[in-house]
PDB file of N, CA and C in Angstrom:
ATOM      1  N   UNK A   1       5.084   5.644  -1.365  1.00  0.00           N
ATOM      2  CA  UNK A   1       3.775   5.756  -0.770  1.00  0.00           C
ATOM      3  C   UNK A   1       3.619   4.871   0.453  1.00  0.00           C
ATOM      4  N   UNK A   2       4.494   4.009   0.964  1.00  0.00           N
ATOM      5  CA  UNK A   2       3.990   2.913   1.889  1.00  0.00           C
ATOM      6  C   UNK A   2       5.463   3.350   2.974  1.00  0.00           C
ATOM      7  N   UNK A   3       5.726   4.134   3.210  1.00  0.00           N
ATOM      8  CA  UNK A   3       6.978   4.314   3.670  1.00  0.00           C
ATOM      9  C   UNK A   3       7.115   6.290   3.909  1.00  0.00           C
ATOM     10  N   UNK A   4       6.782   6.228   5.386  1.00  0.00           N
ATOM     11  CA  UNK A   4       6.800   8.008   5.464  1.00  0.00           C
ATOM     12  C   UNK A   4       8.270   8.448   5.463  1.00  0.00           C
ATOM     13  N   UNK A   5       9.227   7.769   5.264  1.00  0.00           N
ATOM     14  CA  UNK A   5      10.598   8.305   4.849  1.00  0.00           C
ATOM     15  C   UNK A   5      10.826   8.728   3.133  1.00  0.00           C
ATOM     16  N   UNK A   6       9.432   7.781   2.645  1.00  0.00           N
ATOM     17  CA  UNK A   6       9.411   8.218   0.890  1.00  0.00           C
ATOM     18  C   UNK A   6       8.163   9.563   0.640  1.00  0.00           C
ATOM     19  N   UNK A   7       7.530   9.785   2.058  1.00  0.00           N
ATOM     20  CA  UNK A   7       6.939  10.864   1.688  1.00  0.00           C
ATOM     21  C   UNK A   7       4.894  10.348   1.810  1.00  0.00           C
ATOM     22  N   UNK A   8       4.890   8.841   2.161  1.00  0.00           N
ATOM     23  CA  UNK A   8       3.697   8.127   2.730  1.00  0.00           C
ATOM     24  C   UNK A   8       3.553   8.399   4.121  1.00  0.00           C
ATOM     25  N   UNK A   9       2.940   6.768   4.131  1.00  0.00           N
ATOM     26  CA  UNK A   9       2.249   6.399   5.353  1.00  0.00           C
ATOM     27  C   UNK A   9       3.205   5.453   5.850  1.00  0.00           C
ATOM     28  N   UNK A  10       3.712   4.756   6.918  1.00  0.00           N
ATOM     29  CA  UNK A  10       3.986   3.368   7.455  1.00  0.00           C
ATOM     30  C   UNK A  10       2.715   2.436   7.450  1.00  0.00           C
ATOM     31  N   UNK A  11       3.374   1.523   6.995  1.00  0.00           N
ATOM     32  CA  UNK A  11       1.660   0.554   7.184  1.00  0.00           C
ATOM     33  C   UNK A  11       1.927  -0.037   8.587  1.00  0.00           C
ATOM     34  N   UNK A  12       0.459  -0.518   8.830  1.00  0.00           N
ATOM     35  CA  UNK A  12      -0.040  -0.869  10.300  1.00  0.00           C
ATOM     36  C   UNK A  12       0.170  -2.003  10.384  1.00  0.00           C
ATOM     37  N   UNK A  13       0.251  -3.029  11.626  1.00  0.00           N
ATOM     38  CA  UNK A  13       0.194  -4.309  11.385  1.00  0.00           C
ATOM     39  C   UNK A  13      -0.605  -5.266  10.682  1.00  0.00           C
ATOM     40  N   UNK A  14      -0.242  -5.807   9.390  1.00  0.00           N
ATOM     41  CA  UNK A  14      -1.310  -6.632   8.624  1.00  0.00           C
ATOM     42  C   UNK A  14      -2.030  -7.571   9.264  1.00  0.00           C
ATOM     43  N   UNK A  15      -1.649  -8.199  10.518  1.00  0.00           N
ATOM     44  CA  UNK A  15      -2.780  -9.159  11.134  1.00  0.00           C
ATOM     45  C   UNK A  15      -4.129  -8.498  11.774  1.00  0.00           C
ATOM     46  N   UNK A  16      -3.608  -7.273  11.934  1.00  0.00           N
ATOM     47  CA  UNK A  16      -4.653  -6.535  12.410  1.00  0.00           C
ATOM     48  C   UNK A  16      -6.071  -5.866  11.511  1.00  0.00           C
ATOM     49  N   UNK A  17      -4.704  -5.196  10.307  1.00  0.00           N
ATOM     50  CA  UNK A  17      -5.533  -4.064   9.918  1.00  0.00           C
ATOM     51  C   UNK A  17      -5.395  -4.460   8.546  1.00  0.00           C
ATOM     52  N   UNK A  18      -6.182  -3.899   7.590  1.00  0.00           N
ATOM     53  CA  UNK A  18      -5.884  -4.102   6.265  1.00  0.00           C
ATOM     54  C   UNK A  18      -5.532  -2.585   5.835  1.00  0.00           C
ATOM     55  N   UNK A  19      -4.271  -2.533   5.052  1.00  0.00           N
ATOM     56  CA  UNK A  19      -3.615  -1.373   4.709  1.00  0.00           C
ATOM     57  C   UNK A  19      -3.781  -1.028   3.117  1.00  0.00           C
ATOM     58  N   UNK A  20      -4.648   0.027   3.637  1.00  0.00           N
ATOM     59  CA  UNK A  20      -5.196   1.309   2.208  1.00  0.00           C
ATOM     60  C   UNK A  20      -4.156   2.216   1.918  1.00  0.00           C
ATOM     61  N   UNK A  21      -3.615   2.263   0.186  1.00  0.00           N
ATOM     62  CA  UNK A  21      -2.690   3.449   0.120  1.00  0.00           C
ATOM     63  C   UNK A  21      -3.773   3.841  -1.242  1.00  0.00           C
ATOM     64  N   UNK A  22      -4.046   5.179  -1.053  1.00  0.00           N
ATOM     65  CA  UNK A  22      -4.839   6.221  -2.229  1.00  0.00           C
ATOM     66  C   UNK A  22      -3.617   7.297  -2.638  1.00  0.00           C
ATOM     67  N   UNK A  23      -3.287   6.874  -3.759  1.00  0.00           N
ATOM     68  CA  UNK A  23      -2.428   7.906  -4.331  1.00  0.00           C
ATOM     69  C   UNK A  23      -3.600   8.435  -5.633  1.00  0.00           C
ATOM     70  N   UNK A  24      -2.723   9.766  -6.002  1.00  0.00           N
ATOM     71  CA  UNK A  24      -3.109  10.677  -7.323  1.00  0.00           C
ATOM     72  C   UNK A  24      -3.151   9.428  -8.449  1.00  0.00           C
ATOM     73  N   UNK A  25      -1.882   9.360  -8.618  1.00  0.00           N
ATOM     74  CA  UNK A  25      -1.888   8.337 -10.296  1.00  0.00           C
ATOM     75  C   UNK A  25      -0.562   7.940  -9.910  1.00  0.00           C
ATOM     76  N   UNK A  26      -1.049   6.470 -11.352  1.00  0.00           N
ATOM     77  CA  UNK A  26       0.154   5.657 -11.397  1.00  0.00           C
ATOM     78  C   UNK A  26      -0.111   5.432 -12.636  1.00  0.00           C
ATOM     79  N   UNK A  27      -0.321   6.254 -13.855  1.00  0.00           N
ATOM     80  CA  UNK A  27       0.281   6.094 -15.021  1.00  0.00           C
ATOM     81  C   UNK A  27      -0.757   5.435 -15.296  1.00  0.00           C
ATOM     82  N   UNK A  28      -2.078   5.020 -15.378  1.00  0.00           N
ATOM     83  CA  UNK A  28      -3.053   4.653 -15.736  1.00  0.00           C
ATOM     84  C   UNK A  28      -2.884   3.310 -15.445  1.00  0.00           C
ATOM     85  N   UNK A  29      -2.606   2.808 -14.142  1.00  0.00           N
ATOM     86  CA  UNK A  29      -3.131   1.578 -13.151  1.00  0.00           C
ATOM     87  C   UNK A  29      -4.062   2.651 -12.220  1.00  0.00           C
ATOM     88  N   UNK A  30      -4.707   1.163 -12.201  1.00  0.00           N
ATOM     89  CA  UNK A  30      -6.116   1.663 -11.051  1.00  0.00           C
ATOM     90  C   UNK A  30      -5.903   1.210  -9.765  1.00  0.00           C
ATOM     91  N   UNK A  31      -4.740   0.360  -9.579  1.00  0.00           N
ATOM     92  CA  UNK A  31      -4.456  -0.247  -8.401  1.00  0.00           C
ATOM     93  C   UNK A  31      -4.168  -1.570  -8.688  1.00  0.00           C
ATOM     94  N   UNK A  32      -3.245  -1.635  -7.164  1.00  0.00           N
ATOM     95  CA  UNK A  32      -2.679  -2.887  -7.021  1.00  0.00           C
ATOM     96  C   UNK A  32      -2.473  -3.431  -5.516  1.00  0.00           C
ATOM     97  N   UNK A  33      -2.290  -4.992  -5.312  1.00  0.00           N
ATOM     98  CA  UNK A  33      -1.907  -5.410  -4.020  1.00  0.00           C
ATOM     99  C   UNK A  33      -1.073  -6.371  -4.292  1.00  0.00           C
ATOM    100  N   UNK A  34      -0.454  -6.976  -3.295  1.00  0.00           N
ATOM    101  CA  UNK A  34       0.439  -7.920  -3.485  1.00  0.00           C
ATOM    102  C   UNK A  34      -0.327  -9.057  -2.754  1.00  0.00           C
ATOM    103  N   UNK A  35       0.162 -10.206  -3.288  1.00  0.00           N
ATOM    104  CA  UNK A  35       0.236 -11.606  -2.677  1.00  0.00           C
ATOM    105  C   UNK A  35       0.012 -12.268  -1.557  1.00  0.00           C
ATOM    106  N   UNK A  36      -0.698 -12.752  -0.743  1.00  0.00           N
ATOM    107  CA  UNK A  36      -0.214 -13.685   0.203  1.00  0.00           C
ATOM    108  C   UNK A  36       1.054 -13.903   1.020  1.00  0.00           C
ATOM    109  N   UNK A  37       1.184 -13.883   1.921  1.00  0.00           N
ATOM    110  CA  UNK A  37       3.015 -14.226   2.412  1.00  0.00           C
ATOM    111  C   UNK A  37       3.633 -13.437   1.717  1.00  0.00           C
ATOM    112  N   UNK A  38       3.423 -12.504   1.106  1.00  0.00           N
ATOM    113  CA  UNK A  38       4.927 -11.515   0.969  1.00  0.00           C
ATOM    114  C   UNK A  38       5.393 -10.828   2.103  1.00  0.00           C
ATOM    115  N   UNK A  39       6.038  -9.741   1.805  1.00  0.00           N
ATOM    116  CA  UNK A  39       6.178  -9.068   2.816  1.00  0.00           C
ATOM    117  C   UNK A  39       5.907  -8.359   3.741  1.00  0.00           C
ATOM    118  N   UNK A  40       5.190  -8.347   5.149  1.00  0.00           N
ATOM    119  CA  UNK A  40       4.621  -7.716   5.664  1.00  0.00           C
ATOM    120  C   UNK A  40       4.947  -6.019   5.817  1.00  0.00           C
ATOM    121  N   UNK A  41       5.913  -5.540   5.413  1.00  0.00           N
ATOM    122  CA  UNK A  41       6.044  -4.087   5.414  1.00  0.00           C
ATOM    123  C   UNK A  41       5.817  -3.683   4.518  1.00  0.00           C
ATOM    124  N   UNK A  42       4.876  -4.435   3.181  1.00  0.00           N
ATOM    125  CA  UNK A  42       4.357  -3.437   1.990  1.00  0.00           C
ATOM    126  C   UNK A  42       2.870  -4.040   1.700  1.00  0.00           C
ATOM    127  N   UNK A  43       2.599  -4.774   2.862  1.00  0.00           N
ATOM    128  CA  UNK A  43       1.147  -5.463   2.544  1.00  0.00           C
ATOM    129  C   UNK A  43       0.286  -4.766   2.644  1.00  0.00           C
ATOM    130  N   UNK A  44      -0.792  -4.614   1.558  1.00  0.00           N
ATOM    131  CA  UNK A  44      -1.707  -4.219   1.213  1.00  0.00           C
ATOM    132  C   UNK A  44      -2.544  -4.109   0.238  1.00  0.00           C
ATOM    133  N   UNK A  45      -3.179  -3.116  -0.124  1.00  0.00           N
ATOM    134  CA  UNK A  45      -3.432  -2.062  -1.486  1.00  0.00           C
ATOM    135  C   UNK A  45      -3.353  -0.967  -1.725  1.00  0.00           C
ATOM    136  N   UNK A  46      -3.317  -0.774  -3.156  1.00  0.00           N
ATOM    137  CA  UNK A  46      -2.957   0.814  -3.496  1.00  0.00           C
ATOM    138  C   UNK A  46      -4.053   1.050  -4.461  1.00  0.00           C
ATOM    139  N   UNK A  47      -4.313   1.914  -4.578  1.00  0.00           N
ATOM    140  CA  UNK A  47      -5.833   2.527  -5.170  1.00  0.00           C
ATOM    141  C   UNK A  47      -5.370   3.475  -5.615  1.00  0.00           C
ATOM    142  N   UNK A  48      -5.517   3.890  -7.283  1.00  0.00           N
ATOM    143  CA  UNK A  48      -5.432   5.552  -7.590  1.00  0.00           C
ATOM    144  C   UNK A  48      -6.781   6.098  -7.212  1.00  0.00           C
ATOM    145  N   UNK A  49      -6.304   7.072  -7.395  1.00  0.00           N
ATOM    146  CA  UNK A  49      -7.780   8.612  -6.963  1.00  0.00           C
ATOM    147  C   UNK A  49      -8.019   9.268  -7.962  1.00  0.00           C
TER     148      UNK A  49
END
């Protein structure tokens, strides 16, 4: 989902923008984000729909 080679989006620059991923399902999570200082090419959140 965070990666249009897996069939997503590319995320935007995190200093800029804050990066929304809305998928269908994840197995009954409602969502998730990561940490502080991780990695900037998966920073964000993910939200089911």
């Amino acid at each position: 989902m965070k990666k249009s080679s897996k069939g997503g989006i590319n995320p935007t620059d995190p200093s800029q923008y804050m990066n929304i991923w809305v998928v269908n399902s994840m197995g009954g999570i409602l969502g998730y984000a990561q940490f502080p200082g991780g990695n900037p090419a998966t920073d964000g959140i993910v939200v089911a729909h």
